[in-house]
GROMACS .gro file of C-alpha atoms in nm:
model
  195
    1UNK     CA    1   1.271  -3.906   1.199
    2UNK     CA    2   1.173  -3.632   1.392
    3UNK     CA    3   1.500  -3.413   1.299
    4UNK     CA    4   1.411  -3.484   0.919
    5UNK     CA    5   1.013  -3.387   1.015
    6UNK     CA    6   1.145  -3.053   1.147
    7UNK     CA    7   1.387  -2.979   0.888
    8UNK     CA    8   1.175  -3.027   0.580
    9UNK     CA    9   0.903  -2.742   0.819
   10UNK     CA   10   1.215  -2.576   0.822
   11UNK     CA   11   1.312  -2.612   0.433
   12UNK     CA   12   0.966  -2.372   0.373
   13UNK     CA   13   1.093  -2.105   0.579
   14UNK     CA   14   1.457  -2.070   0.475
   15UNK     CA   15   1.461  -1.827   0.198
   16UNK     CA   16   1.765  -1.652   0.196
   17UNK     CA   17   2.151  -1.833   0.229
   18UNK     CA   18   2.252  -1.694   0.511
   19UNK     CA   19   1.963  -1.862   0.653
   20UNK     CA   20   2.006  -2.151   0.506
   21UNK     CA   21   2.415  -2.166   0.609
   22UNK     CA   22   2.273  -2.121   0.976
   23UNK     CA   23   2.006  -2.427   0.949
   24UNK     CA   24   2.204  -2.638   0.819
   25UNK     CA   25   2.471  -2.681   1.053
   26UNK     CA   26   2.208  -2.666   1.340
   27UNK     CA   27   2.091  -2.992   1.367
   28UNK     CA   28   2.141  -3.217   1.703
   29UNK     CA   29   2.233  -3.569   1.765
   30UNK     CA   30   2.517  -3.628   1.529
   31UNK     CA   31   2.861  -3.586   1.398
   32UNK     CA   32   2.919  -3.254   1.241
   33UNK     CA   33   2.980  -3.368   0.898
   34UNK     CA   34   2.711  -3.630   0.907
   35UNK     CA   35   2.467  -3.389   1.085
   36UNK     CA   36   2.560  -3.085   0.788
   37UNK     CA   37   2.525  -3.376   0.531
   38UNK     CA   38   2.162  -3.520   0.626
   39UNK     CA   39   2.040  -3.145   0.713
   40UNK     CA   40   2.202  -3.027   0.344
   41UNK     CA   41   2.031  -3.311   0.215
   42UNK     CA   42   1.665  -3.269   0.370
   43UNK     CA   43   1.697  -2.897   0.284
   44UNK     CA   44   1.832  -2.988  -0.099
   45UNK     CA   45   2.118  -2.730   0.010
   46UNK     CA   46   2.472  -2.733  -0.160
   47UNK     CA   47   2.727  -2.831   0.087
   48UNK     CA   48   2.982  -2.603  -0.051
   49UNK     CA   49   2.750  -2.299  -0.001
   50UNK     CA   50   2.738  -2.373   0.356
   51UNK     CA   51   3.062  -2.423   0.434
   52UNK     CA   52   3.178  -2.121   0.277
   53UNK     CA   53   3.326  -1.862   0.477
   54UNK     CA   54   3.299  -1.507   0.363
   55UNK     CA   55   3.634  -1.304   0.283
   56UNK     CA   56   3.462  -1.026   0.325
   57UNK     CA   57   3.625  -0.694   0.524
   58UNK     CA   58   3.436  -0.579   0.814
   59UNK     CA   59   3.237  -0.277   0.755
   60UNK     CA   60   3.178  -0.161   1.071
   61UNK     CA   61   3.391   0.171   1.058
   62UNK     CA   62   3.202   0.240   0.715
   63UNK     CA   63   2.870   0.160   0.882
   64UNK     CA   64   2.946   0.373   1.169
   65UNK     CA   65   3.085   0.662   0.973
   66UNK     CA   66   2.758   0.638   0.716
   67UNK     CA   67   2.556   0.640   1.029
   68UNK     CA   68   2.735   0.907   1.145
   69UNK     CA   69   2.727   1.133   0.799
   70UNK     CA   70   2.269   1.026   0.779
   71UNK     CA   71   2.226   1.140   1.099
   72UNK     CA   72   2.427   1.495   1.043
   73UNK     CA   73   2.228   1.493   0.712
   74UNK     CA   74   1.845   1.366   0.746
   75UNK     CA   75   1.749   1.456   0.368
   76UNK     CA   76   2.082   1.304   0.233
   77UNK     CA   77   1.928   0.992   0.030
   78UNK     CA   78   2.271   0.702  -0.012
   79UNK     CA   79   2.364   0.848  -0.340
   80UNK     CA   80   2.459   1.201  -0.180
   81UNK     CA   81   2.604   1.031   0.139
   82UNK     CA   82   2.817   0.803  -0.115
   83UNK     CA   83   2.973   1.140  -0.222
   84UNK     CA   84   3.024   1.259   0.069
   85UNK     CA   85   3.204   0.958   0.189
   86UNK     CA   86   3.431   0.988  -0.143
   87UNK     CA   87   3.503   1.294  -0.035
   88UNK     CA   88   3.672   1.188   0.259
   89UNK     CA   89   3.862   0.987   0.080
   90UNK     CA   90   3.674   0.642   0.145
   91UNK     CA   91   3.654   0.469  -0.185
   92UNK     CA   92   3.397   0.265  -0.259
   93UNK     CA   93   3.120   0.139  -0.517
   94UNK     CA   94   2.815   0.317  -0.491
   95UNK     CA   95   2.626  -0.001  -0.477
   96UNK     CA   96   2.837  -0.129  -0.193
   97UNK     CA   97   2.699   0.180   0.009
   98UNK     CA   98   2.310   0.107  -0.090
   99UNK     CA   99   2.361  -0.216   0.046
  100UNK     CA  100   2.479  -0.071   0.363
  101UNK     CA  101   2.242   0.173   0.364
  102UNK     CA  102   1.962  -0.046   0.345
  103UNK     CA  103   2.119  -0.345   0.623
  104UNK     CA  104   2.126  -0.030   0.871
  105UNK     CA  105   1.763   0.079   0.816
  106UNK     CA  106   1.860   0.421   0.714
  107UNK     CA  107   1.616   0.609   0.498
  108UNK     CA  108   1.541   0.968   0.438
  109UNK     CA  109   1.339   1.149   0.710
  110UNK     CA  110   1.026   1.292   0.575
  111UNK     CA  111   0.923   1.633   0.668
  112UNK     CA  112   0.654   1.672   0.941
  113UNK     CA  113   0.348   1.839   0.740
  114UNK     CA  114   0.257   2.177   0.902
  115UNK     CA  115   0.024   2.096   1.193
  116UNK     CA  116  -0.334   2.225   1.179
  117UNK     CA  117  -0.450   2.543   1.328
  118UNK     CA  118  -0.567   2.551   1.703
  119UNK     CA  119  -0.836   2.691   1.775
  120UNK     CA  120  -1.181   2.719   1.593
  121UNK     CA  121  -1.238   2.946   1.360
  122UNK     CA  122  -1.414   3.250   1.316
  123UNK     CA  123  -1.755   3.206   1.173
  124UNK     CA  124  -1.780   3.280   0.786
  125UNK     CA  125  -2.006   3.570   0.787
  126UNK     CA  126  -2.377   3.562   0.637
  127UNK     CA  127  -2.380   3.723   0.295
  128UNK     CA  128  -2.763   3.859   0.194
  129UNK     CA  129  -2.775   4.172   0.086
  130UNK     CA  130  -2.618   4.309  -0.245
  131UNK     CA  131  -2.288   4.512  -0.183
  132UNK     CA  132  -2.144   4.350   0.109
  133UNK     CA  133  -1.842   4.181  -0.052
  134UNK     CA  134  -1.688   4.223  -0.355
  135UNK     CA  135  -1.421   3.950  -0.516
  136UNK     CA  136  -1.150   4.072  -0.800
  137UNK     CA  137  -0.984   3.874  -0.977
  138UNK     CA  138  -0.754   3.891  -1.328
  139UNK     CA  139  -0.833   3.724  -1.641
  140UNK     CA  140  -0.511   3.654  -1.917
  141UNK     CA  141  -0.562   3.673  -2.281
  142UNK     CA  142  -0.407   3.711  -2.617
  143UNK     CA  143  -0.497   3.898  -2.916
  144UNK     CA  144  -0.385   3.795  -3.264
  145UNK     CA  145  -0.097   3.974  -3.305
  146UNK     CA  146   0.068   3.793  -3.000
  147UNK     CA  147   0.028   4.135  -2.734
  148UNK     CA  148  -0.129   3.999  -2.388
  149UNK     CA  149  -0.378   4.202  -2.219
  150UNK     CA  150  -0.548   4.196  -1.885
  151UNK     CA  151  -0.893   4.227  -1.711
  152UNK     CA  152  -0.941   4.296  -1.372
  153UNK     CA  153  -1.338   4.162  -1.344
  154UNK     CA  154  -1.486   4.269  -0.998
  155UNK     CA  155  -1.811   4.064  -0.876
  156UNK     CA  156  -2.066   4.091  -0.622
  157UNK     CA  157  -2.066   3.799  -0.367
  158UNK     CA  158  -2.430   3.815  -0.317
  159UNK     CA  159  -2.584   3.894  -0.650
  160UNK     CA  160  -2.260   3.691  -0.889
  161UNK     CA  161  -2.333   4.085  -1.036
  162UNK     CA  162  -1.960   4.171  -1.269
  163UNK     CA  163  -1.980   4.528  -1.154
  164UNK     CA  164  -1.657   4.633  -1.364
  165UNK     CA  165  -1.403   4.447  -1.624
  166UNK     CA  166  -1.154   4.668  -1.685
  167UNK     CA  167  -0.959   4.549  -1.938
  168UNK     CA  168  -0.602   4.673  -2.040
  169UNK     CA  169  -0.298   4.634  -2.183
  170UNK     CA  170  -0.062   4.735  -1.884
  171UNK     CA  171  -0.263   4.760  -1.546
  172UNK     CA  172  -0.056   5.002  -1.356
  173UNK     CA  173  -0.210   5.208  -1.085
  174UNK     CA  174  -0.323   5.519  -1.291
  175UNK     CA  175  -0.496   5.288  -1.546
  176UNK     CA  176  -0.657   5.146  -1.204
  177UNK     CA  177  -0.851   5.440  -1.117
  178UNK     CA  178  -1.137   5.318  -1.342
  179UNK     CA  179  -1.215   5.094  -1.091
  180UNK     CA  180  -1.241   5.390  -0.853
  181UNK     CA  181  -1.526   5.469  -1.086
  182UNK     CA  182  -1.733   5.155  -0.952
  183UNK     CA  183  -1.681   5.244  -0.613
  184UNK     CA  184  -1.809   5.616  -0.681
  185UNK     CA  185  -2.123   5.470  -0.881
  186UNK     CA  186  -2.269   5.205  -0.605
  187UNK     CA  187  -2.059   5.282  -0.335
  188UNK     CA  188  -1.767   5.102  -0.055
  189UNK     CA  189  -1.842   4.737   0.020
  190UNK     CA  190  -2.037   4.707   0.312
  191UNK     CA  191  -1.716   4.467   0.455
  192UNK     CA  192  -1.459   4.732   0.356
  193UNK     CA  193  -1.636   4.998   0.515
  194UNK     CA  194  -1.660   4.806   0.885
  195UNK     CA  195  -1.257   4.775   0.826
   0.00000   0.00000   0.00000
């Protein structure tokens, strides 16, 4: 009574039939037929399944060479270590190297993310006054016809001011002068100037 008790506990856990194959021929006290019948039984388990012996070949040199080929090759996922084992001449299914992929654990190796900065940092400095700091940036447009244009807008930190929009066509550096114009008008920003 008390093998039945702890095989029907046992019945809950067993999920997969390998697991099953092993409980089943586990239980004490009896002849080994009678004791794989009454466990096959309590565990509603097909005695055929557990008595069948797998024909498989052993993998272990195709294990240990797809171990071999993951570790040489961290960010190799099992589809391009299945072609590099085809082209060593080991032929097999894709799906039969997934499956060994997966029973050894292997997965790809992330990337470490780029570690923080040590240190603290510098102190951002106190803005108050107009003409301290100026930010440029471009804006992209299109006319009508399809022709893109430019503007470089330049702003005041401080005052949100847009000192100059130069707009053009083709921003090379003579057409950039007329921003040399802004600079001659109010003068270098204060930050520039203690460069």
């Amino acid at each position: 009574m008390l093998d039945n008790v702890a095989l029907k506990d046992l019945r809950q856990k067993v999920l997969t039939p390998a697991a099953m194959q092993g409980s089943c021929s586990s239980s004490p006290g009896m002849p080994q037929d009678e004791r794989t019948a009454e466990a096959c039984r309590v565990l509603d388990a097909d005695r055929k399944s557990v008595r069948y012996r797998s024909t498989r070949d052993d993998d272990a040199r195709l294990r240990e060479k797809l171990r071999e080929l993951a570790n040489q090759r961290r960010r190799f996922g099992y589809r391009r270590l299945h072609i590099l084992l085809r082209r060593e001449g080991v032929m097999i299914n894709r799906k039969k190297t997934q499956r060994i992929y997966q029973e050894e654990g292997l997965a790809v190796r992330r990337r470490r993310s780029p570690g923080r900065a040590v240190g603290t940092r510098a102190p951002a400095p106190v803005l108050a006054l107009p003409n301290q700091r100026w930010s440029t940036d471009f804006v992209h447009d299109q006319m009508a016809s399809g022709r893109r244009f430019r503007v470089l807008n330049v702003v005041d930190d401080v005052t949100r001011e847009c000192g100059s929009g130069a707009g053009h066509l083709d921003l090379r550096p003579p057409r950039r002068a007329r921003t040399a114009q802004l600079i001659e008008q109010r003068g270098k920003p204060w930050h520039d100037r203690q460069r």
